[in-house]
mmCIF file of C-alpha atoms in Angstrom:
data_model
loop_
_atom_site.group_PDB
_atom_site.id
_atom_site.type_symbol
_atom_site.label_atom_id
_atom_site.label_comp_id
_atom_site.label_asym_id
_atom_site.label_seq_id
_atom_site.Cartn_x
_atom_site.Cartn_y
_atom_site.Cartn_z
ATOM 1 C CA MET W 1 -14.850 47.474 22.527
ATOM 2 C CA GLU W 2 -16.355 46.017 25.719
ATOM 3 C CA THR W 3 -17.988 42.603 25.354
ATOM 4 C CA LEU W 4 -21.517 42.419 26.688
ATOM 5 C CA VAL W 5 -21.836 39.609 29.228
ATOM 6 C CA MET W 6 -25.360 38.237 29.543
ATOM 7 C CA PRO W 7 -26.587 37.486 33.079
ATOM 8 C CA GLU W 8 -27.068 33.828 33.953
ATOM 9 C CA ILE W 9 -29.919 31.915 35.573
ATOM 10 C CA SER W 10 -30.028 28.534 37.312
ATOM 11 C CA ILE W 11 -32.244 25.695 36.104
ATOM 12 C CA GLN W 12 -32.692 21.965 36.660
ATOM 13 C CA LEU W 13 -32.053 20.076 33.417
ATOM 14 C CA ASN W 14 -32.781 16.342 33.374
ATOM 15 C CA GLY W 15 -32.288 16.250 37.128
ATOM 16 C CA ASP W 16 -28.989 18.195 37.202
ATOM 17 C CA SER W 17 -28.300 21.834 38.079
ATOM 18 C CA LYS W 18 -27.215 23.974 35.132
ATOM 19 C CA ARG W 19 -26.518 27.662 34.563
ATOM 20 C CA ILE W 20 -27.514 29.210 31.241
ATOM 21 C CA GLU W 21 -27.775 32.670 29.732
ATOM 22 C CA SER W 22 -30.835 34.648 30.719
ATOM 23 C CA GLY W 23 -33.461 35.141 28.004
ATOM 24 C CA MET W 24 -32.943 31.857 26.160
ATOM 25 C CA SER W 25 -35.965 30.201 24.636
ATOM 26 C CA VAL W 26 -36.500 26.480 25.079
ATOM 27 C CA ALA W 27 -35.506 26.021 21.430
ATOM 28 C CA ASP W 28 -32.290 27.996 22.052
ATOM 29 C CA LEU W 29 -31.484 25.756 25.018
ATOM 30 C CA VAL W 30 -32.069 22.613 22.959
ATOM 31 C CA ARG W 31 -29.810 23.874 20.161
ATOM 32 C CA SER W 32 -27.119 24.822 22.700
ATOM 33 C CA LEU W 33 -26.967 21.129 23.578
ATOM 34 C CA ASP W 34 -26.314 20.251 19.908
ATOM 35 C CA LEU W 35 -29.790 18.761 19.631
ATOM 36 C CA GLU W 36 -32.479 19.391 17.051
ATOM 37 C CA PRO W 37 -35.763 20.711 18.488
ATOM 38 C CA GLU W 38 -37.627 18.547 15.965
ATOM 39 C CA LYS W 39 -36.153 15.377 17.475
ATOM 40 C CA VAL W 40 -36.832 15.811 21.189
ATOM 41 C CA ALA W 41 -39.719 16.387 23.548
ATOM 42 C CA VAL W 42 -39.503 18.927 26.348
ATOM 43 C CA GLU W 43 -41.317 19.140 29.657
ATOM 44 C CA ARG W 44 -41.093 22.431 31.616
ATOM 45 C CA ASN W 45 -42.243 22.403 35.227
ATOM 46 C CA ARG W 46 -44.168 19.170 34.559
ATOM 47 C CA GLU W 47 -46.028 20.627 31.560
ATOM 48 C CA ILE W 48 -45.338 19.581 27.960
ATOM 49 C CA VAL W 49 -43.945 22.368 25.776
ATOM 50 C CA THR W 50 -45.408 21.645 22.366
ATOM 51 C CA ARG W 51 -42.916 21.592 19.541
ATOM 52 C CA SER W 52 -44.607 24.491 17.764
ATOM 53 C CA THR W 53 -44.016 26.769 20.781
ATOM 54 C CA LEU W 54 -40.418 25.831 21.700
ATOM 55 C CA GLY W 55 -39.133 29.081 20.222
ATOM 56 C CA ASP W 56 -41.737 31.196 22.017
ATOM 57 C CA VAL W 57 -41.310 29.893 25.576
ATOM 58 C CA THR W 58 -38.563 31.608 27.584
ATOM 59 C CA VAL W 59 -36.601 29.609 30.159
ATOM 60 C CA GLU W 60 -36.936 31.252 33.569
ATOM 61 C CA ASP W 61 -34.761 31.081 36.662
ATOM 62 C CA GLY W 62 -35.603 27.986 38.714
ATOM 63 C CA ASP W 63 -37.320 26.142 35.860
ATOM 64 C CA GLN W 64 -37.222 22.346 35.892
ATOM 65 C CA LEU W 65 -36.845 20.916 32.396
ATOM 66 C CA GLU W 66 -36.822 17.372 31.066
ATOM 67 C CA ILE W 67 -35.574 16.702 27.547
ATOM 68 C CA VAL W 68 -36.097 13.209 26.158
ATOM 69 C CA HIS W 69 -35.094 11.554 22.925
ATOM 70 C CA PHE W 70 -37.177 11.439 19.845
ATOM 71 C CA VAL W 71 -36.804 7.712 19.231
ATOM 72 C CA GLY W 72 -38.989 6.982 16.254
ATOM 73 C CA GLY W 73 -42.523 6.725 14.978
ATOM 74 C CA GLY W 74 -45.476 4.557 15.903
ATOM 75 C CA ASP W 75 -47.866 4.844 13.004
ATOM 76 C CA HIS W 76 -46.357 2.259 10.689
ATOM 77 C CA ALA W 77 -48.660 -0.633 9.896
ATOM 78 C CA GLY W 78 -47.017 -3.876 8.942
ATOM 79 C CA ASP W 79 -47.599 -5.318 5.491
ATOM 80 C CA VAL W 80 -49.800 -8.300 6.177
ATOM 81 C CA THR W 81 -48.761 -10.933 3.683
ATOM 82 C CA SER W 82 -50.325 -13.762 5.666
ATOM 83 C CA THR W 83 -54.044 -14.508 5.846
ATOM 84 C CA ASP W 84 -53.477 -15.061 9.549
ATOM 85 C CA GLY W 85 -52.425 -11.539 10.460
ATOM 86 C CA TRP W 86 -53.631 -9.715 13.557
ATOM 87 C CA SER W 87 -54.548 -6.151 14.382
ATOM 88 C CA VAL W 88 -54.460 -3.836 17.374
ATOM 89 C CA ALA W 89 -56.109 -0.415 17.526
ATOM 90 C CA GLY W 90 -56.629 -0.458 13.758
ATOM 91 C CA GLN W 91 -53.018 -1.325 12.855
ATOM 92 C CA ASN W 92 -52.356 -4.589 11.041
ATOM 93 C CA PHE W 93 -49.394 -6.907 11.502
ATOM 94 C CA SER W 94 -48.307 -10.304 10.267
ATOM 95 C CA SER W 95 -45.612 -11.078 12.855
ATOM 96 C CA ARG W 96 -46.938 -12.055 16.274
ATOM 97 C CA LEU W 97 -43.575 -11.624 17.979
ATOM 98 C CA ILE W 98 -42.762 -8.289 19.649
ATOM 99 C CA VAL W 99 -39.149 -7.705 20.658
ATOM 100 C CA GLY W 100 -37.705 -5.418 23.325
ATOM 101 C CA THR W 101 -34.666 -3.183 22.871
ATOM 102 C CA GLY W 102 -32.847 -3.517 26.187
ATOM 103 C CA LYS W 103 -29.919 -5.605 27.485
ATOM 104 C CA TYR W 104 -28.221 -6.158 24.117
ATOM 105 C CA LYS W 105 -24.462 -5.602 23.966
ATOM 106 C CA ASP W 106 -24.997 -2.885 21.349
ATOM 107 C CA PHE W 107 -27.522 -1.527 18.876
ATOM 108 C CA ASP W 108 -26.041 -3.586 16.021
ATOM 109 C CA GLU W 109 -26.856 -6.828 17.817
ATOM 110 C CA ASN W 110 -30.289 -5.514 18.706
ATOM 111 C CA ALA W 111 -31.043 -4.670 15.090
ATOM 112 C CA ALA W 112 -29.812 -8.068 13.890
ATOM 113 C CA ALA W 113 -32.037 -9.816 16.445
ATOM 114 C CA VAL W 114 -35.092 -7.816 15.373
ATOM 115 C CA GLU W 115 -34.459 -8.804 11.772
ATOM 116 C CA ALA W 116 -33.954 -12.488 12.634
ATOM 117 C CA ALA W 117 -37.144 -12.476 14.697
ATOM 118 C CA GLY W 118 -39.118 -11.001 11.810
ATOM 119 C CA ALA W 119 -40.583 -8.555 14.320
ATOM 120 C CA GLU W 120 -42.647 -5.605 13.142
ATOM 121 C CA ILE W 121 -42.972 -3.978 16.567
ATOM 122 C CA VAL W 122 -40.246 -3.135 19.092
ATOM 123 C CA THR W 123 -40.748 -1.693 22.556
ATOM 124 C CA VAL W 124 -38.666 1.364 23.384
ATOM 125 C CA ALA W 125 -38.061 3.193 26.646
ATOM 126 C CA VAL W 126 -38.425 6.965 26.824
ATOM 127 C CA ARG W 127 -35.282 8.306 28.477
ATOM 128 C CA ARG W 128 -33.597 11.615 29.176
ATOM 129 C CA VAL W 129 -31.174 12.959 26.611
ATOM 130 C CA ASN W 130 -27.583 12.480 27.794
ATOM 131 C CA VAL W 131 -26.429 16.106 27.731
ATOM 132 C CA MET W 132 -22.919 15.054 28.809
ATOM 133 C CA ASP W 133 -22.307 12.815 25.786
ATOM 134 C CA ARG W 134 -23.902 14.410 22.756
ATOM 135 C CA ASN W 135 -22.373 11.878 20.337
ATOM 136 C CA GLN W 136 -24.122 8.952 21.973
ATOM 137 C CA PRO W 137 -25.719 6.700 19.306
ATOM 138 C CA MET W 138 -29.484 6.537 19.050
ATOM 139 C CA LEU W 139 -31.666 3.510 18.443
ATOM 140 C CA THR W 140 -33.220 5.113 15.375
ATOM 141 C CA ASP W 141 -29.820 4.968 13.658
ATOM 142 C CA PHE W 142 -30.023 1.162 13.748
ATOM 143 C CA ILE W 143 -33.737 0.257 13.741
ATOM 144 C CA ASP W 144 -35.657 2.340 11.211
ATOM 145 C CA PRO W 145 -38.958 3.626 12.659
ATOM 146 C CA LYS W 146 -40.289 3.920 9.115
ATOM 147 C CA LYS W 147 -40.029 0.147 8.774
ATOM 148 C CA ILE W 148 -40.536 -1.037 12.352
ATOM 149 C CA THR W 149 -43.315 0.232 14.636
ATOM 150 C CA TYR W 150 -41.944 1.737 17.824
ATOM 151 C CA LEU W 151 -44.026 0.983 20.910
ATOM 152 C CA PRO W 152 -43.040 3.419 23.698
ATOM 153 C CA ASN W 153 -43.319 1.857 27.128
ATOM 154 C CA THR W 154 -43.271 3.019 30.727
ATOM 155 C CA ALA W 155 -40.667 0.564 32.013
ATOM 156 C CA GLY W 156 -39.375 1.692 35.384
ATOM 157 C CA CYS W 157 -42.491 3.629 36.401
ATOM 158 C CA PHE W 158 -43.909 2.827 39.839
ATOM 159 C CA ASN W 159 -46.982 5.069 39.875
ATOM 160 C CA ALA W 160 -49.674 6.215 37.489
ATOM 161 C CA ASP W 161 -48.487 9.830 37.419
ATOM 162 C CA ASP W 162 -44.969 8.963 36.219
ATOM 163 C CA ALA W 163 -46.328 6.567 33.598
ATOM 164 C CA ILE W 164 -48.745 9.170 32.234
ATOM 165 C CA ARG W 165 -46.030 11.867 32.126
ATOM 166 C CA THR W 166 -43.698 9.490 30.284
ATOM 167 C CA LEU W 167 -46.237 8.679 27.597
ATOM 168 C CA ARG W 168 -47.236 12.315 27.146
ATOM 169 C CA LEU W 169 -43.577 13.067 26.431
ATOM 170 C CA ALA W 170 -43.426 10.082 24.085
ATOM 171 C CA ARG W 171 -46.383 11.376 22.106
ATOM 172 C CA GLU W 172 -44.804 14.819 21.859
ATOM 173 C CA ALA W 173 -41.508 13.278 20.710
ATOM 174 C CA GLY W 174 -42.828 10.880 18.121
ATOM 175 C CA GLY W 175 -46.540 11.417 17.680
ATOM 176 C CA TRP W 176 -47.397 8.057 19.226
ATOM 177 C CA ASP W 177 -50.850 7.026 20.341
ATOM 178 C CA LEU W 178 -50.240 3.266 20.447
ATOM 179 C CA VAL W 179 -48.216 2.731 23.628
ATOM 180 C CA LYS W 180 -47.347 0.067 26.173
ATOM 181 C CA LEU W 181 -48.323 0.816 29.759
ATOM 182 C CA GLU W 182 -46.753 -0.858 32.744
ATOM 183 C CA VAL W 183 -46.916 0.436 36.310
ATOM 184 C CA LEU W 184 -44.812 -1.649 38.670
ATOM 185 C CA GLY W 185 -45.608 -2.370 42.299
ATOM 186 C CA GLU W 186 -42.113 -2.825 43.722
ATOM 187 C CA ALA W 187 -38.600 -3.569 42.529
ATOM 188 C CA LYS W 188 -38.141 -7.147 43.785
ATOM 189 C CA THR W 189 -40.825 -8.900 41.753
ATOM 190 C CA LEU W 190 -41.630 -6.159 39.203
ATOM 191 C CA TYR W 191 -45.239 -7.268 39.478
ATOM 192 C CA PRO W 192 -47.747 -4.678 38.252
ATOM 193 C CA ASN W 193 -49.579 -2.427 40.676
ATOM 194 C CA MET W 194 -53.074 -3.011 39.323
ATOM 195 C CA ARG W 195 -54.737 -0.068 41.104
ATOM 196 C CA GLU W 196 -52.237 2.385 39.597
ATOM 197 C CA THR W 197 -52.332 0.543 36.255
ATOM 198 C CA LEU W 198 -56.106 0.835 36.029
ATOM 199 C CA GLU W 199 -56.006 4.531 36.943
ATOM 200 C CA ALA W 200 -53.366 5.240 34.299
ATOM 201 C CA THR W 201 -55.300 3.266 31.671
ATOM 202 C CA GLU W 202 -58.431 5.346 32.249
ATOM 203 C CA VAL W 203 -56.551 8.660 32.020
ATOM 204 C CA LEU W 204 -54.595 7.683 28.914
ATOM 205 C CA ALA W 205 -57.663 6.368 27.101
ATOM 206 C CA LYS W 206 -59.516 9.634 27.776
ATOM 207 C CA GLU W 207 -56.556 11.551 26.322
ATOM 208 C CA GLY W 208 -56.696 9.580 23.082
ATOM 209 C CA PHE W 209 -53.920 7.084 23.761
ATOM 210 C CA LYS W 210 -54.293 3.451 22.755
ATOM 211 C CA PRO W 211 -52.664 1.592 25.654
ATOM 212 C CA MET W 212 -51.497 -1.999 25.461
ATOM 213 C CA VAL W 213 -51.361 -2.891 29.149
ATOM 214 C CA TYR W 214 -49.046 -5.164 31.147
ATOM 215 C CA CYS W 215 -51.000 -6.835 33.941
ATOM 216 C CA VAL W 216 -51.287 -9.767 36.323
ATOM 217 C CA ASP W 217 -52.605 -13.054 34.944
ATOM 218 C CA ASP W 218 -56.073 -12.420 36.365
ATOM 219 C CA PRO W 219 -59.123 -12.637 34.074
ATOM 220 C CA ILE W 220 -61.141 -10.223 36.262
ATOM 221 C CA ALA W 221 -58.404 -7.576 36.221
ATOM 222 C CA ALA W 222 -57.977 -8.113 32.475
ATOM 223 C CA LYS W 223 -61.651 -7.392 31.848
ATOM 224 C CA GLN W 224 -61.501 -4.263 34.019
ATOM 225 C CA LEU W 225 -58.576 -2.973 31.955
ATOM 226 C CA GLU W 226 -60.441 -3.633 28.723
ATOM 227 C CA ASP W 227 -63.469 -1.743 30.046
ATOM 228 C CA ALA W 228 -61.142 1.132 31.020
ATOM 229 C CA GLY W 229 -59.867 1.501 27.454
ATOM 230 C CA ALA W 230 -56.983 -0.935 27.015
ATOM 231 C CA VAL W 231 -56.601 -1.912 23.346
ATOM 232 C CA ALA W 232 -54.620 -5.047 24.250
ATOM 233 C CA ILE W 233 -54.164 -7.094 27.416
ATOM 234 C CA MET W 234 -50.622 -8.267 28.217
ATOM 235 C CA PRO W 235 -50.605 -10.675 31.179
ATOM 236 C CA LEU W 236 -47.282 -11.823 32.589
ATOM 237 C CA GLY W 237 -46.307 -15.439 32.116
ATOM 238 C CA ALA W 238 -43.826 -15.165 35.004
ATOM 239 C CA PRO W 239 -41.871 -12.304 36.610
ATOM 240 C CA ILE W 240 -40.068 -9.957 34.210
ATOM 241 C CA GLY W 241 -36.664 -11.292 33.194
ATOM 242 C CA SER W 242 -37.096 -14.576 35.096
ATOM 243 C CA GLY W 243 -37.203 -16.932 32.106
ATOM 244 C CA LEU W 244 -39.461 -19.280 34.077
ATOM 245 C CA GLY W 245 -41.997 -19.737 31.307
ATOM 246 C CA ILE W 246 -45.777 -19.575 31.652
ATOM 247 C CA GLN W 247 -46.606 -20.496 35.238
ATOM 248 C CA ASN W 248 -50.402 -20.520 35.032
ATOM 249 C CA ARG W 249 -51.823 -21.723 31.768
ATOM 250 C CA VAL W 250 -55.349 -21.868 33.161
ATOM 251 C CA THR W 251 -55.684 -18.139 33.868
ATOM 252 C CA ILE W 252 -53.974 -17.145 30.606
ATOM 253 C CA ARG W 253 -56.499 -19.289 28.743
ATOM 254 C CA LEU W 254 -59.385 -17.715 30.695
ATOM 255 C CA ILE W 255 -58.131 -14.243 29.797
ATOM 256 C CA VAL W 256 -58.002 -15.225 26.110
ATOM 257 C CA GLU W 257 -61.523 -16.635 26.227
ATOM 258 C CA GLY W 258 -62.957 -13.559 27.932
ATOM 259 C CA ALA W 259 -61.212 -10.811 25.978
ATOM 260 C CA SER W 260 -62.521 -8.943 22.956
ATOM 261 C CA VAL W 261 -59.138 -7.262 22.381
ATOM 262 C CA PRO W 262 -55.800 -8.935 21.573
ATOM 263 C CA VAL W 263 -54.046 -10.839 24.366
ATOM 264 C CA LEU W 264 -50.245 -11.107 24.345
ATOM 265 C CA VAL W 265 -48.065 -12.814 26.932
ATOM 266 C CA ASP W 266 -45.591 -10.282 28.277
ATOM 267 C CA ALA W 267 -42.708 -11.318 30.565
ATOM 268 C CA GLY W 268 -41.339 -14.639 31.736
ATOM 269 C CA VAL W 269 -40.544 -16.341 28.421
ATOM 270 C CA GLY W 270 -37.176 -18.097 28.634
ATOM 271 C CA THR W 271 -36.919 -20.268 25.557
ATOM 272 C CA ALA W 272 -38.715 -21.215 22.369
ATOM 273 C CA SER W 273 -41.029 -23.797 23.953
ATOM 274 C CA ASP W 274 -42.421 -21.096 26.276
ATOM 275 C CA ALA W 275 -43.341 -18.953 23.281
ATOM 276 C CA ALA W 276 -44.996 -21.928 21.596
ATOM 277 C CA VAL W 277 -47.074 -22.620 24.719
ATOM 278 C CA ALA W 278 -48.334 -19.027 24.783
ATOM 279 C CA MET W 279 -49.480 -19.314 21.199
ATOM 280 C CA GLU W 280 -51.033 -22.762 21.741
ATOM 281 C CA LEU W 281 -53.188 -21.190 24.464
ATOM 282 C CA GLY W 282 -54.673 -18.889 21.834
ATOM 283 C CA CYS W 283 -52.735 -15.697 22.573
ATOM 284 C CA ASP W 284 -52.465 -13.229 19.725
ATOM 285 C CA GLY W 285 -48.758 -12.720 20.275
ATOM 286 C CA VAL W 286 -45.772 -12.754 22.622
ATOM 287 C CA LEU W 287 -43.511 -9.954 23.815
ATOM 288 C CA MET W 288 -39.989 -10.762 24.984
ATOM 289 C CA ASN W 289 -36.658 -9.094 25.625
ATOM 290 C CA THR W 290 -34.369 -10.922 28.070
ATOM 291 C CA ALA W 291 -34.973 -14.359 26.541
ATOM 292 C CA ILE W 292 -33.329 -13.168 23.331
ATOM 293 C CA ALA W 293 -30.903 -10.523 24.596
ATOM 294 C CA GLU W 294 -29.340 -12.739 27.275
ATOM 295 C CA ALA W 295 -29.068 -15.882 25.148
ATOM 296 C CA LYS W 296 -25.509 -16.949 24.342
ATOM 297 C CA GLU W 297 -26.353 -16.323 20.672
ATOM 298 C CA PRO W 298 -29.118 -13.678 20.649
ATOM 299 C CA VAL W 299 -29.619 -13.581 16.887
ATOM 300 C CA ARG W 300 -29.941 -17.350 16.702
ATOM 301 C CA MET W 301 -32.399 -17.338 19.618
ATOM 302 C CA ALA W 302 -34.419 -14.632 17.884
ATOM 303 C CA ARG W 303 -34.763 -16.917 14.882
ATOM 304 C CA ALA W 304 -35.817 -19.787 17.156
ATOM 305 C CA MET W 305 -38.458 -17.607 18.796
ATOM 306 C CA LYS W 306 -39.858 -16.641 15.414
ATOM 307 C CA LEU W 307 -40.266 -20.299 14.468
ATOM 308 C CA ALA W 308 -41.744 -21.175 17.875
ATOM 309 C CA VAL W 309 -44.384 -18.462 17.664
ATOM 310 C CA GLU W 310 -45.322 -19.607 14.168
ATOM 311 C CA ALA W 311 -45.439 -23.280 15.211
ATOM 312 C CA GLY W 312 -47.524 -22.527 18.308
ATOM 313 C CA ARG W 313 -49.999 -20.516 16.281
ATOM 314 C CA GLU W 314 -50.336 -23.300 13.695
ATOM 315 C CA ALA W 315 -50.886 -25.842 16.466
ATOM 316 C CA TYR W 316 -53.597 -23.684 18.035
ATOM 317 C CA LEU W 317 -55.390 -23.236 14.711
ATOM 318 C CA SER W 318 -55.178 -26.919 13.851
ATOM 319 C CA GLY W 319 -56.801 -28.000 17.118
ATOM 320 C CA ARG W 320 -54.873 -30.410 19.298
ATOM 321 C CA MET W 321 -56.008 -33.977 19.964
ATOM 322 C CA GLY W 322 -57.955 -34.680 23.137
ATOM 323 C CA ARG W 323 -56.155 -35.843 26.254
ATOM 324 C CA ARG W 324 -56.769 -39.429 27.383
ATOM 325 C CA MET W 325 -56.070 -41.244 30.624
ATOM 326 C CA TYR W 326 -54.994 -44.453 28.883
ATOM 327 C CA ALA W 327 -53.189 -45.565 25.774
ATOM 328 C CA ASP W 328 -54.936 -45.626 22.415
ATOM 329 C CA PRO W 329 -53.002 -47.579 19.738
ATOM 330 C CA SER W 330 -52.324 -45.897 16.424
ATOM 331 C CA SER W 331 -52.606 -49.207 14.552
ATOM 332 C CA PRO W 332 -55.657 -51.532 14.788
ATOM 333 C CA LEU W 333 -55.176 -54.560 17.039
ATOM 334 C CA SER W 334 -57.426 -56.819 14.934
ATOM 335 C CA GLY W 335 -55.848 -58.926 12.231
ATOM 336 C CA LEU W 336 -52.547 -59.403 14.052
ATOM 337 C CA ILE W 337 -50.410 -62.288 12.818
#
């Protein structure tokens, strides 16, 4: 009996050329890659293919498809056991330390650091599925999205369009509305492009996203982002990954004073004292990645950062003493022998 050979078509899959059988649905293509349609998001010719229609949409010759990981949920609200918890976009948390998930030697170390930090939120990058290595481990196998809130971010995006596309895919993959937006200006400094950032914030807010936005340490720009729909303002303390600490305490403090949404320092923290300074300025929290991941003992540094954030917050709430130009003795000078 003669075997029927199906004709093939050519497509672009995650940036690479691939030939597949003609007539396959998007769901068929996903399954052919040993992936579960329920755990990925698919973009076809720059349009999201909703999960409910994956089996109905036929892949055509010349199609450009992007398949990204389903990397967890974003609707988990932390159990606030402290009277000093904080909230963003209606979600409540007790930990004020947010931890990134890059640069660790492996997912085990990353998970151990998150636990030591007591973090309830982790930032995650939305990336293409590696169709060449289908046994590659996934972050969700190590950090449970039912226990830890995943905050999808747009790390690596240099224009508003790419950032918006990334977060649309993230929402399709995991149902997220609470997201972290960053639109970078250029690769050397990784400073944000504020024009593109503002444009992306406006679009995302209109589409129902709740963007926490990385920005310059400028109180005017911060207010513009808030007016555009940002649910949290995240000014840099210093360039991403620099470890220089907070370079301009004055503007960070002005942003805190002028904001009606949470303010979190994002980028530049190098050690525990930097995290404490951010909290002493009145910030609602601190986000860090490199400071923990590149420490000689990441898990130990994560624990130190947890304590620093707590100490800085306590110091801010207690109200520091006033600064004086001259000495003021602790003991009375009268009655000396």
